[in-house]
Amino acid sequence: MVEVPIAELMPMFRRFGPSDEQGRLKRVKPLGSATWLNVTEPPDGLPIRSSDLLLAAGPLQQFEEERELLRRPTNNMGANARYDWESMYAWLTWYLFEKGVPTTQSALIALVQDWFVQNSRTGEVPDESTIRKRLTPLWRKLRGEEPVG
């Protein structure tokens, strides 16, 4: 692993117009060194392609953080959900697959209520009637009372 001078590689990364397929390295700097070494063989420089290059994760992450390149855009399309229903449904899918369907709807509701108690970020838990409203269509499908689809 060596550091390379980006100026020598810029023709491979033009913003406008076609870029060169290959560049020529005429200097390299070993990691941890302060001294550039000249490439003497071949005399016109070491041929290199963009696929030969690696970026160090630390400096890359620092670059992205300083410029807020990875910041997620905010979604102002409504209020935040009060409860994490998506995560609960993911857990419930796993539970039903691994452990089977509870024998009663009340047992299913109790399982979901317990999940919310253990996983609520705010300490808020939906009441039993809210959970029942959300789970009744699922319960009916699981019991074969409604056609699937």
Coordinates of C-alpha atoms in Angstrom, one line a residue, residues 12-91:
M12 CA -8.8 9.5 -15.2
F13 CA -11.5 11.4 -13.2
R14 CA -12.5 14.3 -15.4
R15 CA -15.8 16.0 -14.4
F16 CA -16.6 17.0 -18.0
G17 CA -15.7 15.1 -21.1
P18 CA -14.2 11.7 -21.5
S19 CA -11.7 10.4 -18.9
D20 CA -8.6 8.5 -19.7
E21 CA -8.8 4.7 -19.1
Q22 CA -5.3 4.6 -17.7
G23 CA -3.0 6.9 -15.8
R24 CA 0.7 6.9 -15.2
L25 CA 2.2 7.1 -11.7
K26 CA 5.6 8.8 -11.5
R27 CA 5.7 9.1 -7.7
V28 CA 4.5 7.1 -4.7
K29 CA 4.8 7.6 -1.0
P30 CA 5.0 4.5 1.3
L31 CA 2.4 4.6 4.1
G32 CA 3.8 6.4 7.2
S33 CA 6.6 8.0 5.2
A34 CA 7.0 11.7 4.5
T35 CA 9.1 11.2 1.4
W36 CA 7.9 10.7 -2.2
L37 CA 9.8 8.1 -4.2
N38 CA 10.2 8.4 -8.0
V39 CA 9.1 5.5 -10.2
T40 CA 12.0 4.8 -12.5
E41 CA 10.7 1.7 -14.2
P42 CA 9.1 2.0 -16.6
P43 CA 10.6 5.4 -17.5
D44 CA 7.2 7.0 -18.4
G45 CA 5.6 5.9 -15.1
L46 CA 3.7 2.9 -13.7
P47 CA 0.5 2.3 -15.7
I48 CA -2.6 2.3 -13.4
R49 CA -6.4 2.0 -13.8
S50 CA -9.1 3.3 -11.5
S51 CA -9.8 -0.3 -10.5
D52 CA -6.3 -0.5 -9.1
L53 CA -6.9 2.2 -6.5
L54 CA -8.2 1.8 -2.9
L55 CA -9.3 4.5 -0.6
A56 CA -8.5 4.3 3.1
A57 CA -11.7 4.1 5.1
G58 CA -10.7 6.5 7.9
P59 CA -9.9 9.5 5.7
L60 CA -12.8 8.8 3.4
Q61 CA -15.3 8.7 6.3
Q62 CA -13.8 11.9 7.7
F63 CA -14.2 13.6 4.3
E64 CA -17.8 12.5 4.1
E65 CA -18.6 13.6 7.6
E66 CA -17.0 17.0 7.2
R67 CA -19.1 17.6 4.1
E68 CA -22.2 15.9 5.5
L69 CA -22.4 13.7 2.4
L70 CA -24.0 10.8 4.2
R71 CA -26.6 12.9 6.0
R72 CA -30.1 11.5 5.3
P73 CA -32.6 13.9 4.1
T74 CA -35.4 14.7 6.5
N75 CA -38.9 13.5 5.6
N76 CA -41.3 16.2 6.6
M77 CA -44.3 14.3 5.1
G78 CA -46.1 14.1 8.4
A79 CA -45.6 13.5 12.1
N80 CA -43.4 10.7 13.4
A81 CA -45.1 7.5 14.1
R82 CA -46.0 7.2 17.8
Y83 CA -45.2 3.5 17.9
D84 CA -42.7 1.3 15.9
W85 CA -45.3 -0.8 14.1
E86 CA -42.9 -1.9 11.3
S87 CA -40.4 -3.3 13.8
M88 CA -43.1 -5.0 15.7
Y89 CA -44.5 -6.6 12.5
A90 CA -41.0 -7.8 11.6
W91 CA -40.6 -9.4 15.0

